[in-house]
CSV table of C-alpha atoms in Angstrom, one decimal:
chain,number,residue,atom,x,y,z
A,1,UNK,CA,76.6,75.2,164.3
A,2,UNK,CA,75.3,75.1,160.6
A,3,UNK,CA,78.8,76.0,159.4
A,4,UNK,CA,82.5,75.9,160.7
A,5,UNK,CA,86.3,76.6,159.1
A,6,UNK,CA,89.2,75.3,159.7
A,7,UNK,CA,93.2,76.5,158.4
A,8,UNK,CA,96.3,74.4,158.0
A,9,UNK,CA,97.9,77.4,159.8
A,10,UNK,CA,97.1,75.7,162.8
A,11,UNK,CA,99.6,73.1,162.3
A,12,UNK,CA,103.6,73.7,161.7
A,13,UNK,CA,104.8,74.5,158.3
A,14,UNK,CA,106.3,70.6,157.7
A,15,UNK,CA,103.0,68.9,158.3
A,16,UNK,CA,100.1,71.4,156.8
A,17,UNK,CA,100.0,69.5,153.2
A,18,UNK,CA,99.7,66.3,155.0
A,19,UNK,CA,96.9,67.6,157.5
A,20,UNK,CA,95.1,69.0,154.4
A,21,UNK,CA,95.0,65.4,152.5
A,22,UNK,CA,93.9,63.8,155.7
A,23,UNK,CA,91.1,65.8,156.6
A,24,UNK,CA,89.7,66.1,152.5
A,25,UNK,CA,90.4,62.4,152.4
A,26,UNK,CA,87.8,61.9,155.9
A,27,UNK,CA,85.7,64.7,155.3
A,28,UNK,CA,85.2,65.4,151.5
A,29,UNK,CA,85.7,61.8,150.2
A,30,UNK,CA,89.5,59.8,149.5
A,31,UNK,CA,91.7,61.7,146.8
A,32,UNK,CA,95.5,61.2,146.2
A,33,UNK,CA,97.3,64.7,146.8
A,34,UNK,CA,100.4,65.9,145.4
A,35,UNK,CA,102.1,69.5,145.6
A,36,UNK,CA,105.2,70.3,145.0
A,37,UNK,CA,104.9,73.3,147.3
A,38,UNK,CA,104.4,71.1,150.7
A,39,UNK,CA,107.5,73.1,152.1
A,40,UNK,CA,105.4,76.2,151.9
A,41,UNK,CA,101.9,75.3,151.7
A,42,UNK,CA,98.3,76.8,152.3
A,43,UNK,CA,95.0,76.0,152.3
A,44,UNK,CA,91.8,77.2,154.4
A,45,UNK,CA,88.1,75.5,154.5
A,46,UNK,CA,84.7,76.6,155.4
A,47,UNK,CA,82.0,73.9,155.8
A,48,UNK,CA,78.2,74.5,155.7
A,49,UNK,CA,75.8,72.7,156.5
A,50,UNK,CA,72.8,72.9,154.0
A,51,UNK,CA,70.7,70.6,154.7
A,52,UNK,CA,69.7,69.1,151.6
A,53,UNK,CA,73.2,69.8,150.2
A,54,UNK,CA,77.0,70.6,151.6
A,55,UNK,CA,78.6,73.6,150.3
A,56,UNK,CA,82.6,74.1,150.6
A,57,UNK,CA,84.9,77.2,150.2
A,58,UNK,CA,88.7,76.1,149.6
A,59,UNK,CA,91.7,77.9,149.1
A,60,UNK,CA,94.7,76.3,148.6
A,61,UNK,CA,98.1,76.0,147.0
A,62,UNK,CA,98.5,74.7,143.5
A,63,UNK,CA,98.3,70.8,143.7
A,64,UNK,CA,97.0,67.8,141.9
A,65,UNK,CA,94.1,65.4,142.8
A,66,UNK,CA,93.6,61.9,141.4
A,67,UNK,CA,90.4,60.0,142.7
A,68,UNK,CA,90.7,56.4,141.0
A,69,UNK,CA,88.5,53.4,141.1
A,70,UNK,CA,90.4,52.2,144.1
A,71,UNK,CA,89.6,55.9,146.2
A,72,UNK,CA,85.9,55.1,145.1
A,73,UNK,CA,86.1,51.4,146.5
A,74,UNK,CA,87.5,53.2,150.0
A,75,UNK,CA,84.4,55.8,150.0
A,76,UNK,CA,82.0,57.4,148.1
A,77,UNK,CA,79.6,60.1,148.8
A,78,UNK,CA,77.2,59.3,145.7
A,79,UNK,CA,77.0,62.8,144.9
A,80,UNK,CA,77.6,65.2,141.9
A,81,UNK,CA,80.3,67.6,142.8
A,82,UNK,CA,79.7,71.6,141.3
A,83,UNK,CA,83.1,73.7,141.4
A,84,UNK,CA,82.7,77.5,140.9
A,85,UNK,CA,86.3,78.2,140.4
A,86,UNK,CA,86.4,82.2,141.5
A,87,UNK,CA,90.1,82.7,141.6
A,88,UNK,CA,92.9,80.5,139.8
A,89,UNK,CA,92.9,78.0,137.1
A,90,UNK,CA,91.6,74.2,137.4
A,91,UNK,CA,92.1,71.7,134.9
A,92,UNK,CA,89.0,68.8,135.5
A,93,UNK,CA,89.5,65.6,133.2
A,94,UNK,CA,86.7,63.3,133.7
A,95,UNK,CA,84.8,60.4,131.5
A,96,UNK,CA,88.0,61.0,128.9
A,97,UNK,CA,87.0,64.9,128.6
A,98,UNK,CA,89.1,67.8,129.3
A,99,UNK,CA,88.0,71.2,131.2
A,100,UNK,CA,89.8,74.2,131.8
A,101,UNK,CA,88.3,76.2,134.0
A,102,UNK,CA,88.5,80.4,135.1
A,103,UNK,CA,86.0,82.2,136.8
A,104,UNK,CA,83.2,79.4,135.5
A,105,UNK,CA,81.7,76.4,137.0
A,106,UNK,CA,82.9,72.6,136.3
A,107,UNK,CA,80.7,69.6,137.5
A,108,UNK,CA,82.1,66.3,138.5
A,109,UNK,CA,80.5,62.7,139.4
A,110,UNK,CA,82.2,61.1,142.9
A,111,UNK,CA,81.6,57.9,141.4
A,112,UNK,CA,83.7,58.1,138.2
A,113,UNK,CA,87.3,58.4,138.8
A,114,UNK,CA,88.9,61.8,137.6
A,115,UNK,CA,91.9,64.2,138.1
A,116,UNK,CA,92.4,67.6,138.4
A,117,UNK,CA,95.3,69.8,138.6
A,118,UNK,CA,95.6,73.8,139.2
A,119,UNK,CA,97.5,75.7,136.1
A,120,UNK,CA,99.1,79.2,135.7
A,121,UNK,CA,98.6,79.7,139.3
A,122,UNK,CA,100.5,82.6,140.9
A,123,UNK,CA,98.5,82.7,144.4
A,124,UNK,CA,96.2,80.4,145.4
A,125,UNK,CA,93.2,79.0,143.9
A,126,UNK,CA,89.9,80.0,145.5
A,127,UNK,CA,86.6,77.0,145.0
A,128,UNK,CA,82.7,77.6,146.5
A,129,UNK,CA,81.9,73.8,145.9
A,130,UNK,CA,78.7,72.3,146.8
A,131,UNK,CA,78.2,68.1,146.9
A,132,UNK,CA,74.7,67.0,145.8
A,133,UNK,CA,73.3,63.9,146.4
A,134,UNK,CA,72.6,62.2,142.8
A,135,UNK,CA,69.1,61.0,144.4
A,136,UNK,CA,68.2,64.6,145.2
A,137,UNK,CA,69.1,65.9,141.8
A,138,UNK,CA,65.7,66.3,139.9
A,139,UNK,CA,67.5,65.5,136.4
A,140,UNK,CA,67.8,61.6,134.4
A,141,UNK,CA,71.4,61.2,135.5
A,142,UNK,CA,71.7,59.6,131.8
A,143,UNK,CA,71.6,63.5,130.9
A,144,UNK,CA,73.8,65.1,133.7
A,145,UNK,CA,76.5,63.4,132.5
A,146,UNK,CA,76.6,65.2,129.6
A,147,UNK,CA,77.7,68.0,131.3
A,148,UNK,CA,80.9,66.3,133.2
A,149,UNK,CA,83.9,67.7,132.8
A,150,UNK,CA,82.3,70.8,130.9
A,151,UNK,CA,83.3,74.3,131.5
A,152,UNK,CA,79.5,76.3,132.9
A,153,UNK,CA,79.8,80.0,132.0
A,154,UNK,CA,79.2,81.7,135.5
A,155,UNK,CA,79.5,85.3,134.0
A,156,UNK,CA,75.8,85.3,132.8
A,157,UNK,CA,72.7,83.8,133.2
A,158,UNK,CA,71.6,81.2,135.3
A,159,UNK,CA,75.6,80.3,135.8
A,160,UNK,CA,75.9,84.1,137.0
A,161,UNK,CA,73.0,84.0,139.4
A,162,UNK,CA,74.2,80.6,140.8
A,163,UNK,CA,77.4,81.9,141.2
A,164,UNK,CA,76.5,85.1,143.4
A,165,UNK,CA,74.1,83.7,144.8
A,166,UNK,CA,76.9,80.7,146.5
A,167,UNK,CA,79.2,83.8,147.3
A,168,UNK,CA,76.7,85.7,148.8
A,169,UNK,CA,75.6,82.4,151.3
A,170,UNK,CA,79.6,82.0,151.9
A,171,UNK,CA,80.0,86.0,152.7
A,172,UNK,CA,76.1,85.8,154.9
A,173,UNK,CA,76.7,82.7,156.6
A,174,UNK,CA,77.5,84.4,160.4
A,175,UNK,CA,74.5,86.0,160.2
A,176,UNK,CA,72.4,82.7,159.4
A,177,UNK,CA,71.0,80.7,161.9
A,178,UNK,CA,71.4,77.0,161.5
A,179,UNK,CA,67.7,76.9,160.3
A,180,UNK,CA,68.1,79.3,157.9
A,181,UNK,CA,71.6,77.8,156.5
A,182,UNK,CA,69.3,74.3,156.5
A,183,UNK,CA,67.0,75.7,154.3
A,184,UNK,CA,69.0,77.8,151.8
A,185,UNK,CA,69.7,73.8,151.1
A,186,UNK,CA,66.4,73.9,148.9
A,187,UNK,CA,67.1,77.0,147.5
A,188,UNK,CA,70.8,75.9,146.0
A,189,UNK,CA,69.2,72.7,144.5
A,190,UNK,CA,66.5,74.7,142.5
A,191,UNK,CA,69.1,77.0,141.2
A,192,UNK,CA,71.6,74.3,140.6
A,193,UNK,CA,68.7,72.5,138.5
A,194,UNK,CA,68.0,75.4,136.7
A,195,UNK,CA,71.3,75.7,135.7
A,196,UNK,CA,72.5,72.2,134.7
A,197,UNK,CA,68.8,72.2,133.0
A,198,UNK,CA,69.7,75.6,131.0
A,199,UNK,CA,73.4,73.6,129.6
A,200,UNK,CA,71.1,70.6,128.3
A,201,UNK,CA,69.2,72.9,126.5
A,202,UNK,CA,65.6,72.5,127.8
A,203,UNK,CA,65.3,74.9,131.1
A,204,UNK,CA,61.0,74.6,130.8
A,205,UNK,CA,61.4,70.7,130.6
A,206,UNK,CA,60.7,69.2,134.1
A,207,UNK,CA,60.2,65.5,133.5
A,208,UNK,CA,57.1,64.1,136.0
A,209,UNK,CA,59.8,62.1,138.2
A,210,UNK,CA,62.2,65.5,138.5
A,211,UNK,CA,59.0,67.7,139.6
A,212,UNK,CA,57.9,64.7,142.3
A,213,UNK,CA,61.9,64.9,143.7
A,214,UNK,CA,61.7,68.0,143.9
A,215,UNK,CA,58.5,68.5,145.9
A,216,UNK,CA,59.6,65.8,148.0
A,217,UNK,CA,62.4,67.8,149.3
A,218,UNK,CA,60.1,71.0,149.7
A,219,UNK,CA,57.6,68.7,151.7
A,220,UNK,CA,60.9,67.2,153.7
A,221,UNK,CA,61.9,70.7,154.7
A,222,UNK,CA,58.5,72.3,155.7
A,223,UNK,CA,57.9,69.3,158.2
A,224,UNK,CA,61.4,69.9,159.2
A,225,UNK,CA,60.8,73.6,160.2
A,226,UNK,CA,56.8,72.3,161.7
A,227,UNK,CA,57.9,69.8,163.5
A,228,UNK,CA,56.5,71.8,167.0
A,229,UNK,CA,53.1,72.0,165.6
A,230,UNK,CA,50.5,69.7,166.9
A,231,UNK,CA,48.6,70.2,163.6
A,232,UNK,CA,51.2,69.3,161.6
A,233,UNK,CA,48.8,66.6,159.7
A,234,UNK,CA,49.0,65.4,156.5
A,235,UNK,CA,46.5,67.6,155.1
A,236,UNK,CA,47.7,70.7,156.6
A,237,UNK,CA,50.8,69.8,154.5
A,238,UNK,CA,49.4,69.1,151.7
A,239,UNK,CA,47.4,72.1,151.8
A,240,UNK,CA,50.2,74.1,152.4
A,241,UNK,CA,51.9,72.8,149.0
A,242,UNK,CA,48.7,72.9,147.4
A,243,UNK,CA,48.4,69.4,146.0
A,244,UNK,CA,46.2,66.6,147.1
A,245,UNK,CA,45.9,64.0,149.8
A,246,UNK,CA,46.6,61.8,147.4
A,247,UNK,CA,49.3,63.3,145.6
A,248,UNK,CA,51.0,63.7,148.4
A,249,UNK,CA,50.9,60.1,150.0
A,250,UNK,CA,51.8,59.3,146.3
A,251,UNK,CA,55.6,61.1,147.2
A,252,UNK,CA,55.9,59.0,149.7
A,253,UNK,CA,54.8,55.6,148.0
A,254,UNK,CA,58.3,53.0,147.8
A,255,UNK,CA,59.9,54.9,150.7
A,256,UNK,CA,61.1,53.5,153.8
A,257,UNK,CA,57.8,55.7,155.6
A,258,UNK,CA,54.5,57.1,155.1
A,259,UNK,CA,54.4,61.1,155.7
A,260,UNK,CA,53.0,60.5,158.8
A,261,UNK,CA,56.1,57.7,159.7
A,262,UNK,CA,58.4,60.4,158.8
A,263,UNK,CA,57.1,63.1,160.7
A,264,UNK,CA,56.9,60.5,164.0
A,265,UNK,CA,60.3,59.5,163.7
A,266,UNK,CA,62.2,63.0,163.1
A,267,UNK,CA,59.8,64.0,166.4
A,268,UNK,CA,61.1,61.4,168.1
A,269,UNK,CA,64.4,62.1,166.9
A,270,UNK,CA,64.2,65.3,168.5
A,271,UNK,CA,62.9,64.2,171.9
A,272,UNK,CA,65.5,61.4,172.2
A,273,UNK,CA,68.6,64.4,171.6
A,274,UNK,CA,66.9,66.7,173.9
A,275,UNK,CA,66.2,64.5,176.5
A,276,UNK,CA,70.0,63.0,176.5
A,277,UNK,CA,71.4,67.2,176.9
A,278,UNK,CA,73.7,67.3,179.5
A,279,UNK,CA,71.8,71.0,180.6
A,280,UNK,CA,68.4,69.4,180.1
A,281,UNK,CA,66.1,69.6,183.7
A,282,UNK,CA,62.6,70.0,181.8
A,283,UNK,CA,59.7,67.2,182.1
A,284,UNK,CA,59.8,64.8,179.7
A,285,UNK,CA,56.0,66.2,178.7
A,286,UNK,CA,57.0,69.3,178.0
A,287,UNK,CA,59.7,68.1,175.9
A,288,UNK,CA,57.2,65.8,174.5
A,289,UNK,CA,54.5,68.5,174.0
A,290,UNK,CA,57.5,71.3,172.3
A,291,UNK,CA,57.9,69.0,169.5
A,292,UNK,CA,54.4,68.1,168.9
A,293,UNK,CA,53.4,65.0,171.0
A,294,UNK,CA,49.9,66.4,172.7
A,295,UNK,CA,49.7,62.9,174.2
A,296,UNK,CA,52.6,62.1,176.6
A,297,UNK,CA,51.0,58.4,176.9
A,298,UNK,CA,51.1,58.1,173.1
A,299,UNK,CA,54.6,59.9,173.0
A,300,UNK,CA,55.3,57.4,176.0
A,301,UNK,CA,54.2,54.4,174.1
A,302,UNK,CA,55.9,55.9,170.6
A,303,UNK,CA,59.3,56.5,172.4
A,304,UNK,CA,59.3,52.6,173.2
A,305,UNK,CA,58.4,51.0,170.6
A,306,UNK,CA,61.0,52.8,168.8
A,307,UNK,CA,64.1,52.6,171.1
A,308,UNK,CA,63.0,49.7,173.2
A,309,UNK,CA,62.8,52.0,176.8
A,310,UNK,CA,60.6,54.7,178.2
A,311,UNK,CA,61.9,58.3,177.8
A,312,UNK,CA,62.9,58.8,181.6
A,313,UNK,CA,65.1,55.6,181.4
A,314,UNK,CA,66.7,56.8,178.2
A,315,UNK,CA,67.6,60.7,180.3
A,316,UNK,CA,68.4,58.5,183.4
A,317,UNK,CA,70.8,56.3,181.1
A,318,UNK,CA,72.3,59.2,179.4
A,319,UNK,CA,73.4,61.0,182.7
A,320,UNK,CA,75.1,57.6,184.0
A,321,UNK,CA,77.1,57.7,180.7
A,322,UNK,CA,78.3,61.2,181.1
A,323,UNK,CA,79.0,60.2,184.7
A,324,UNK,CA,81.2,57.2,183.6
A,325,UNK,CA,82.5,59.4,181.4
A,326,UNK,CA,83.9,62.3,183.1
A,327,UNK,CA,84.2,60.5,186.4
A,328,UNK,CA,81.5,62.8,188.1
């Protein structure tokens, strides 16, 4: 599922503060947690899955959050963290600066300690945050920082469009699929972007590097969505984007994989969870063939060299596990 929620209702009144710190501490990244309402505290979550990014929707309680060098040591997600605070006010000190923050948007950096606290709250504070990968951010992270611990207007402009457009994705999500959701991922960094690049003062400046990230992720994503098209080729995709062969191999130089390395290995990826389902009873060809492979001896061949056994022992050895597993 491409988003799920989960309520510190469904534990007794004594342990729901502790349940919440546990599961932001494993899910969100470490934080130290104090309340002084844990006798009588709230909170619910939604999670959804975004693809290129995670987006959050909290409300809790009035409490405190310190994340310190030592919570960083313990885990770090590497990501820039946008708060649009829609109900409630949170206080965001990060970098030695100060934010109070109502109704507006407040950006934070995982990797710097920080502390926030909720102030003049009579119910409970309400957040739509979204995690962003620094890497995926197409601005100099040199300038982003700028922005820290600085109070975003989301009553107008691109702050207001970002804004509704987050609440409308929360309010939609049941009636997403978990493609869809995946790809609203691309749409929420572009507007993010445009909105941390309208706070810098320069909204038309796109530096080279930013405009190559960023068409990266939109290649990333088509091929994501292709992945069951035999003529997925690098031209076709390149046509599709309407840049170059060249340009596009040029994304791809200093990664890991070529574009046609990246499309093999997230078809593979595909074949190798399908063919370990539990429900699964088609050939392995047509398997193969669904997500592109119009060869099964080349699929054959590919599926071994990457996981070191054929497909029909890799579907042989996933029932036996399952079989060990449940006893039958």
């Amino acid at each position: 599922m491409g988003w799920s929620s989960a309520s510190a209702a469904a534990v007794s009144p004594a342990d729901r503060f502790d349940w919440f710190c546990a599961t932001v501490s494993s899910d969100v990244m470490p934080f130290s947690l104090s309340t002084d309402r844990a006798a009588d505290f709230h909170a619910t979550m939604t999670d959804l899955d975004l693809g290129t990014v995670r987006m959050s929707a909290f409300a809790f309680s009035p409490m405190s959050a310190r994340r310190s060098a030592a919570h960083i040591r313990q885990g770090d997600p590497e990501s820039y963290q946008l708060n649009f605070v829609s109900a409630g006010t949170l206080w965001v000190n990060q970098l030695g600066r100060d934010a109070l923050v109502t109704g507006d948007i407040v950006l934070s950096n995982t990797s710097r300690p920080s502390e926030t606290a909720c102030l003049r709250v009579a119910g409970p504070v309400r957040t739509l945050t979204l995690q962003i990968p620094r890497s995926a951010l197409p601005l100099r992270p040199n300038r982003v920082d700028r922005l820290l611990a600085q109070r975003i207007p989301a009553r107008h402009g691109t702050g207001a469009i970002l804004a509704g457009f987050l609440g409308t994705l929360l309010d939609q999500r049941q009636h997403c699929g978990d493609e869809e959701l995946s790809r609203m991922g691309a749409v929420t960094l572009d507007l993010v972007t445009a909105c941390l690049a309208q706070q810098l003062g320069d909204p038309e400046e796109r530096p080279a590097e930013a405009c190559a990230q960023t068409m990266l992720h939109r290649v990333h994503g088509f091929i994501e969505h292709n992945l069951g098209d035999p003529d997925l080729t690098p031209q076709a995709i390149a046509s599709r984007h309407h840049i170059s062969l060249r340009t596009l191999y040029a994304l791809f130089q200093g990664r890991p994989e070529s574009v046609a390395g990246f499309i093999r290995r997230r078809r593979l990826e595909r074949c190798h969870a399908d063919l370990a389902r539990p429900a699964s009873r088609e050939p392995v060809q047509a398997i193969a063939a669904r997500w592109g492979f119009a060869s099964a001896t080349a699929f054959t061949r590919s599926f071994r060299d990457a996981y070191g056994t054929t497909p029909t022992e890799h579907r042989e050895n996933a029932r036996r596990a399952r079989q060990a597993e449940t006893g039958h």
